[in-house]
Coordinates of N, CA and C in Angstrom, one line a residue:
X1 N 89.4 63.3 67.7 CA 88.4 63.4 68.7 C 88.0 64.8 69.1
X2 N 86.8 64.5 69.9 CA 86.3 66.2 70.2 C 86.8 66.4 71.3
X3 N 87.1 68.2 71.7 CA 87.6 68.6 72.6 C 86.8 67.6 74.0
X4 N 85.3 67.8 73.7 CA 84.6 67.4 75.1 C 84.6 66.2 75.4
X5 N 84.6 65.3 74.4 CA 85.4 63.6 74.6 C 86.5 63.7 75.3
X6 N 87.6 64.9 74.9 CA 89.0 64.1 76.1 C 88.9 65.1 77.2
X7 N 88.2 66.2 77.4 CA 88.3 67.2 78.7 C 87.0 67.1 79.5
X8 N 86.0 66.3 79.1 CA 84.4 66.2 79.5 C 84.0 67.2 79.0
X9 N 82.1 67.3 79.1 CA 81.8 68.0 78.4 C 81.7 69.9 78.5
X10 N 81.3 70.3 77.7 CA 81.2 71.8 77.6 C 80.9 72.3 79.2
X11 N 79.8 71.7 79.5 CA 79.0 71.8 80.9 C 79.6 71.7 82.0
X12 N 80.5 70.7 81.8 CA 81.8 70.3 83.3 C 82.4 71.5 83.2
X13 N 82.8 72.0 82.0 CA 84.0 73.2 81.7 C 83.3 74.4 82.8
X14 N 82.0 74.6 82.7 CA 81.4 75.7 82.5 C 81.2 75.4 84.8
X15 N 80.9 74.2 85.2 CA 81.1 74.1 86.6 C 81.9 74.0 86.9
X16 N 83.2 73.9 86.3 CA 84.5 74.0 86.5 C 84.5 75.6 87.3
X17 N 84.4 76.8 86.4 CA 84.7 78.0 86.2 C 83.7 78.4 87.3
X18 N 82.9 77.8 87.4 CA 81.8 78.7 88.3 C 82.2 78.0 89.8
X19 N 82.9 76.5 90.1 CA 83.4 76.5 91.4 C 84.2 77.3 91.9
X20 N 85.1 78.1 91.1 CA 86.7 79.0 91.7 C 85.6 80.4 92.3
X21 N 84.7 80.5 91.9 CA 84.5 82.0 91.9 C 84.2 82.0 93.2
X22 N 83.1 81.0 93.8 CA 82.9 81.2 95.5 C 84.0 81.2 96.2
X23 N 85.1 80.3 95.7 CA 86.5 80.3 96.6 C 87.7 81.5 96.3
X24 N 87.3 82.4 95.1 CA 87.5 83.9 95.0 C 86.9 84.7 96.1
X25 N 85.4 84.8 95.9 CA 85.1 85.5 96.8 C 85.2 85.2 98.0
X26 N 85.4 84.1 98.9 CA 85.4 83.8 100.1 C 87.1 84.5 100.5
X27 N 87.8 84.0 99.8 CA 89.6 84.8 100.2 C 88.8 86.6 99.6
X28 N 88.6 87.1 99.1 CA 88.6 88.3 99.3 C 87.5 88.9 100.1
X29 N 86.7 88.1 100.4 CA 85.9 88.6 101.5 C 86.9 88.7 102.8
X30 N 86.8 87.1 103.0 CA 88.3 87.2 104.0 C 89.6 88.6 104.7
X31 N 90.4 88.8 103.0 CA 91.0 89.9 103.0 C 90.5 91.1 103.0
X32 N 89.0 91.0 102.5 CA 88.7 92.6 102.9 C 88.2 92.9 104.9
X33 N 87.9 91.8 105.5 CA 87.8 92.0 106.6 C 89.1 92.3 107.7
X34 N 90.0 91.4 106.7 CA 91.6 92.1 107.5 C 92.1 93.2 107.3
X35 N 91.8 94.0 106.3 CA 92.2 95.5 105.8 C 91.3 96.4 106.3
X36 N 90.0 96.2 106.9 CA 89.0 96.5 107.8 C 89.9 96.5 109.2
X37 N 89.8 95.2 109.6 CA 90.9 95.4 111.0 C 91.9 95.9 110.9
X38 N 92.6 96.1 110.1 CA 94.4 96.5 110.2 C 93.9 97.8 110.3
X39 N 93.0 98.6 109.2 CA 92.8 100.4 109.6 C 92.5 100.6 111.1
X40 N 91.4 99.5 111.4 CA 91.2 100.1 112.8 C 92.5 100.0 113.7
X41 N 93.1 99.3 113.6 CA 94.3 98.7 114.6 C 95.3 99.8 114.0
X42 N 95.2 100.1 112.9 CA 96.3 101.7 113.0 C 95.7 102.8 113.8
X43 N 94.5 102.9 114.0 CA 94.0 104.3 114.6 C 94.2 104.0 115.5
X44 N 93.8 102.9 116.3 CA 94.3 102.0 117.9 C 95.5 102.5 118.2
X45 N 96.2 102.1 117.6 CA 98.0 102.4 117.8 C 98.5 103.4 118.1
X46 N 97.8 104.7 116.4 CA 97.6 105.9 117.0 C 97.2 106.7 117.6
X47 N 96.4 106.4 118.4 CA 95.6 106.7 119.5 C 96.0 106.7 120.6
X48 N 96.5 105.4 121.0 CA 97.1 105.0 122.0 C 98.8 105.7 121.9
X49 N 99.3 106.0 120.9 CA 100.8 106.5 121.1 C 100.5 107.9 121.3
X50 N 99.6 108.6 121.7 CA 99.3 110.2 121.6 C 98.4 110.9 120.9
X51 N 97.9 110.1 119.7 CA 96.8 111.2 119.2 C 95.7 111.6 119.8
X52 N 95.3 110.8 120.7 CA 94.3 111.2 121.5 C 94.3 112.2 122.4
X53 N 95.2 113.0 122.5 CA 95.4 114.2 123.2 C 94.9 115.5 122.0
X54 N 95.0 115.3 121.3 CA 94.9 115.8 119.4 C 93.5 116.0 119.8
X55 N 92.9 117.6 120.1 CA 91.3 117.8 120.2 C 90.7 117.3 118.8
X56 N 89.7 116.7 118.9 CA 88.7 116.5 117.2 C 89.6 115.3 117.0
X57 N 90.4 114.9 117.0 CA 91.4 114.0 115.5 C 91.2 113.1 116.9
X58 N 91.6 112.8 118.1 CA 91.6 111.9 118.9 C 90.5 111.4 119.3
X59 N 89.3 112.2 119.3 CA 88.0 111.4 119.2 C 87.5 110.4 117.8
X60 N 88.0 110.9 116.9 CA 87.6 110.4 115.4 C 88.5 109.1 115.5
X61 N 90.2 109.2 116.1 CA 90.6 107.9 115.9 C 90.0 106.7 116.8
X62 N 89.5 107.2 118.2 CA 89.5 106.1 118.3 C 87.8 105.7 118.3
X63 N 87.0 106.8 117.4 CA 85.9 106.4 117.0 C 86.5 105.3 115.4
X64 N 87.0 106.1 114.4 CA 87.7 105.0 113.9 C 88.0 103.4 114.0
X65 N 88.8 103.4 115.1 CA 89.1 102.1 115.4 C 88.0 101.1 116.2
X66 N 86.7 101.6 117.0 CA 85.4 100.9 117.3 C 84.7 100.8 115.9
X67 N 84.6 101.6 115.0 CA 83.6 101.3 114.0 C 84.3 100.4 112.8
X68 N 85.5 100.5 113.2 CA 86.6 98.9 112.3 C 86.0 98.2 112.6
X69 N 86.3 98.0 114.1 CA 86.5 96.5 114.5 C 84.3 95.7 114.6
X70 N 83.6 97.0 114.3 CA 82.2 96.9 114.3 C 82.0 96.2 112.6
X71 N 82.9 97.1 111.8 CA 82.5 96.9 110.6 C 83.2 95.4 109.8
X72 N 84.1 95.2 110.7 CA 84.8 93.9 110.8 C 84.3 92.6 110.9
X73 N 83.7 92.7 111.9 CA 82.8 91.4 112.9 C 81.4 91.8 111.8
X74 N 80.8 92.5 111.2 CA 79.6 92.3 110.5 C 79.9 92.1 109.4
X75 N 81.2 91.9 108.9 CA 81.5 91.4 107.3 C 81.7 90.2 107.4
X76 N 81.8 89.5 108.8 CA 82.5 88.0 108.7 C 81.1 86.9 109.6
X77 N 80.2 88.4 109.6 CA 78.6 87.4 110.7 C 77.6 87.5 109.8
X78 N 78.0 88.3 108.7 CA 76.4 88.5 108.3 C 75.7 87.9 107.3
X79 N 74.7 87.8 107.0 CA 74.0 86.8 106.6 C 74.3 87.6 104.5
X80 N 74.5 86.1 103.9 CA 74.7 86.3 102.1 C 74.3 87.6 101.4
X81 N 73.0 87.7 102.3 CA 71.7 88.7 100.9 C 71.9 89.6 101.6
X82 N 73.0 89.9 103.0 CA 73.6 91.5 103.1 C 74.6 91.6 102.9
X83 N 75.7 91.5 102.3 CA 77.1 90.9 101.9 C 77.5 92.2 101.1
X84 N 76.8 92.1 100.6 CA 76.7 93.3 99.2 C 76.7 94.9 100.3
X85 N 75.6 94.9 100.8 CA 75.5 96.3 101.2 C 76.4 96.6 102.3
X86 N 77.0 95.6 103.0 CA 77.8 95.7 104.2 C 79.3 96.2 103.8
X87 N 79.5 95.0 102.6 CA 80.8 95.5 102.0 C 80.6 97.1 101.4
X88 N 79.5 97.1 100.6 CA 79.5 98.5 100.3 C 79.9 99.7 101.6
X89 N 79.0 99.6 102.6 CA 79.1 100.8 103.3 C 80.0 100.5 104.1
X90 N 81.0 99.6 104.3 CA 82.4 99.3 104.9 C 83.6 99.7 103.7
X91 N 83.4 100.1 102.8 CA 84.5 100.6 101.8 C 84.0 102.2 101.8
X92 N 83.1 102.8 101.9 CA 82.8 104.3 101.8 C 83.4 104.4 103.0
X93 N 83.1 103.6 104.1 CA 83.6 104.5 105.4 C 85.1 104.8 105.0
X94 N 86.0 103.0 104.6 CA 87.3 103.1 104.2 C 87.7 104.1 103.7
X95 N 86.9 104.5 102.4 CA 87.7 105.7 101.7 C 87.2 107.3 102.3
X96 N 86.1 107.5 103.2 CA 86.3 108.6 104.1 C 87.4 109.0 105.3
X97 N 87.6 107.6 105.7 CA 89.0 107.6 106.3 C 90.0 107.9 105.4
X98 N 90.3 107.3 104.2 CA 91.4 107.9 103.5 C 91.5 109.3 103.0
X99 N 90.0 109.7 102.7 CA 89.8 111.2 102.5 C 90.4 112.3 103.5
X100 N 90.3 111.5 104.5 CA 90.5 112.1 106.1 C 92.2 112.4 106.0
X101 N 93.1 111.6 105.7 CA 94.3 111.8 105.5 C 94.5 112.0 104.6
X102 N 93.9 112.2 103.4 CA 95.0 113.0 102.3 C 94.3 114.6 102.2
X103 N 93.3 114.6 103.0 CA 93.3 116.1 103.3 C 94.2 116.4 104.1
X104 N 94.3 115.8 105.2 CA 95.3 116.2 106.6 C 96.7 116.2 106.0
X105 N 97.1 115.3 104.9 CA 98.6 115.4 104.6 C 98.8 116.6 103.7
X106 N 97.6 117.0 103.1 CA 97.6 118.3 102.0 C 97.4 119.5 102.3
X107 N 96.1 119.7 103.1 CA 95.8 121.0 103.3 C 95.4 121.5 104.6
X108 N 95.6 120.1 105.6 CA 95.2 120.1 106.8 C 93.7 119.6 107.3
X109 N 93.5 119.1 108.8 CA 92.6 118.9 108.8 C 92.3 119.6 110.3
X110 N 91.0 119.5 110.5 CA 90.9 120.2 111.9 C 92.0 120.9 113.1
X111 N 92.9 121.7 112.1 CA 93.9 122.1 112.5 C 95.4 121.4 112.5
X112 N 95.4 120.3 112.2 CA 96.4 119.6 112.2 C 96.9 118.6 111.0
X113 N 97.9 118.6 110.7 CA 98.8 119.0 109.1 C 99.5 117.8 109.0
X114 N 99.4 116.5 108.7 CA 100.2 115.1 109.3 C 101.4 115.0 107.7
X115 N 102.2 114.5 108.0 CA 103.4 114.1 106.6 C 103.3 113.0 106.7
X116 N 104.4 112.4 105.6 CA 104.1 111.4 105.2 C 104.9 110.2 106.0
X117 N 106.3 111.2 106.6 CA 107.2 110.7 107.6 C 106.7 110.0 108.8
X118 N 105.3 110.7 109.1 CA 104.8 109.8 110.3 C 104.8 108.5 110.4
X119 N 104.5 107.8 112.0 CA 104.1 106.8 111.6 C 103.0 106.6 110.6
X120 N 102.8 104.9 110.8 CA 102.2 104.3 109.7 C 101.3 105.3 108.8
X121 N 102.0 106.2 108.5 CA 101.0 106.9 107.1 C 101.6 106.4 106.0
X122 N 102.2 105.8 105.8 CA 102.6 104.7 104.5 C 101.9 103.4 104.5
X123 N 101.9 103.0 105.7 CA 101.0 101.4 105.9 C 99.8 102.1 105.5
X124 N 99.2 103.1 106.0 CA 97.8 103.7 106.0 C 97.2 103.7 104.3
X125 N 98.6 104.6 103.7 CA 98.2 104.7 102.2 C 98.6 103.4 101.4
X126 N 98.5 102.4 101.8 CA 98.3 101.2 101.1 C 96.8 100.2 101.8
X127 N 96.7 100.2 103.1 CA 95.7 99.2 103.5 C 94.5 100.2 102.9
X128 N 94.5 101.4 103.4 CA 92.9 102.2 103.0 C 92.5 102.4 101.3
X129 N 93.3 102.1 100.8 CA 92.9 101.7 99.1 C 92.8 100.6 98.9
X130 N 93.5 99.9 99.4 CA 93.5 98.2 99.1 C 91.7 97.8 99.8
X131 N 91.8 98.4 100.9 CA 90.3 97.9 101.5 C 89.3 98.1 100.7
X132 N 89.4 99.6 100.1 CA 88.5 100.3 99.0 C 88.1 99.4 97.9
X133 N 89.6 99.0 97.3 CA 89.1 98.3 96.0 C 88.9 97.1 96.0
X134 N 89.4 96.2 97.2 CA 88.8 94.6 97.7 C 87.5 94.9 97.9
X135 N 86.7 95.4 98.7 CA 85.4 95.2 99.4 C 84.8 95.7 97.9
X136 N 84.9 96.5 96.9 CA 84.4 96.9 96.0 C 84.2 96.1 95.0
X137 N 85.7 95.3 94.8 CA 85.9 93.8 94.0 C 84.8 92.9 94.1
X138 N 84.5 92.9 96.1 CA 83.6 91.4 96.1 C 82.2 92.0 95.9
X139 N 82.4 93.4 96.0 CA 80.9 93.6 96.4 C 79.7 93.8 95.2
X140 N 80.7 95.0 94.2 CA 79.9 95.2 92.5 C 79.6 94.0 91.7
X141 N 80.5 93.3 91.2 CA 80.6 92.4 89.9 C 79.0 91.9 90.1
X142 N 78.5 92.1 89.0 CA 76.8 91.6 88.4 C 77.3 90.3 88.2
X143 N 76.3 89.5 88.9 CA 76.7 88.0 88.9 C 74.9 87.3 89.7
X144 N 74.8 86.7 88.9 CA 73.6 85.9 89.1 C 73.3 85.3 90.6
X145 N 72.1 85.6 91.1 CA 71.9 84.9 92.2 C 72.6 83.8 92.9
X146 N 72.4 82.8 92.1 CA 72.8 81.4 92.3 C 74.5 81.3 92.4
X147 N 74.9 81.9 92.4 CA 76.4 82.5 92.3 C 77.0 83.1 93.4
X148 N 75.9 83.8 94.0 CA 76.7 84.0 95.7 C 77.5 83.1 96.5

């Protein structure tokens, strides 16, 4: 017998493969909106534990953590046919914040020189790449209209 007599046909195979992908994207849309909040909610934290006394760095964190929780709420409100651009420019900001620390861990930044011993600058250098390359995941892949 043929393959498509005992598994159904070629066509079922082919809606098969194309059901998982919206429920891919939907969990990593998902996860890219929690790695959106968790950054902001680190700068929150740090902010609130003292950086905000930090001239320049304490305004940026807890501008930081409002333009999270902004970039957050518009990845999980906005309508399909901006999905793409939102995740886009919600992953550049990510990796300008991560730019922001691995200059400050390397060469300094507006005067102030952070290690790696700090707090969450180890949580930091895993959610701010992860955010990067999830929002990037859902947002590049060339994939036909009808497929969103």
């Amino acid at each position: 017998m043929q393959s498509s007599t005992l598994c159904g046909s070629r066509r079922g195979k082919g809606r098969a493969r194309r059901g998982i992908w919206p429920a891919l994207l939907s969990v990593g849309w998902l996860l890219g909106v929690g790695l959106t909040a968790a950054m902001g909610l680190i700068h929150l934290r740090l902010w609130l534990d003292g950086y905000r006394d930090i001239p320049v760095i304490g305004t940026l964190f807890i501008a930081n953590a409002l333009c999270s929780g902004v970039l957050a709420a518009t990845l999980l409100t906005v309508p399909v046919r901006l999905r793409r651009p939102v995740a886009i420019i919600t992953s550049l900001f990510t990796a300008g914040t991560l730019a922001g620390l691995v200059l400050s861990l390397t060469v300094g930044l507006f005067g102030m020189h952070e290690v790696v011993q700090a707090p969450l600058v180890l949580t930091t250098l895993i959610v701010e790449p992860a955010g990067v390359l999830v929002l990037l995941t859902v947002a590049l892949p060339g994939r036909r209209r009808g497929d969103q």
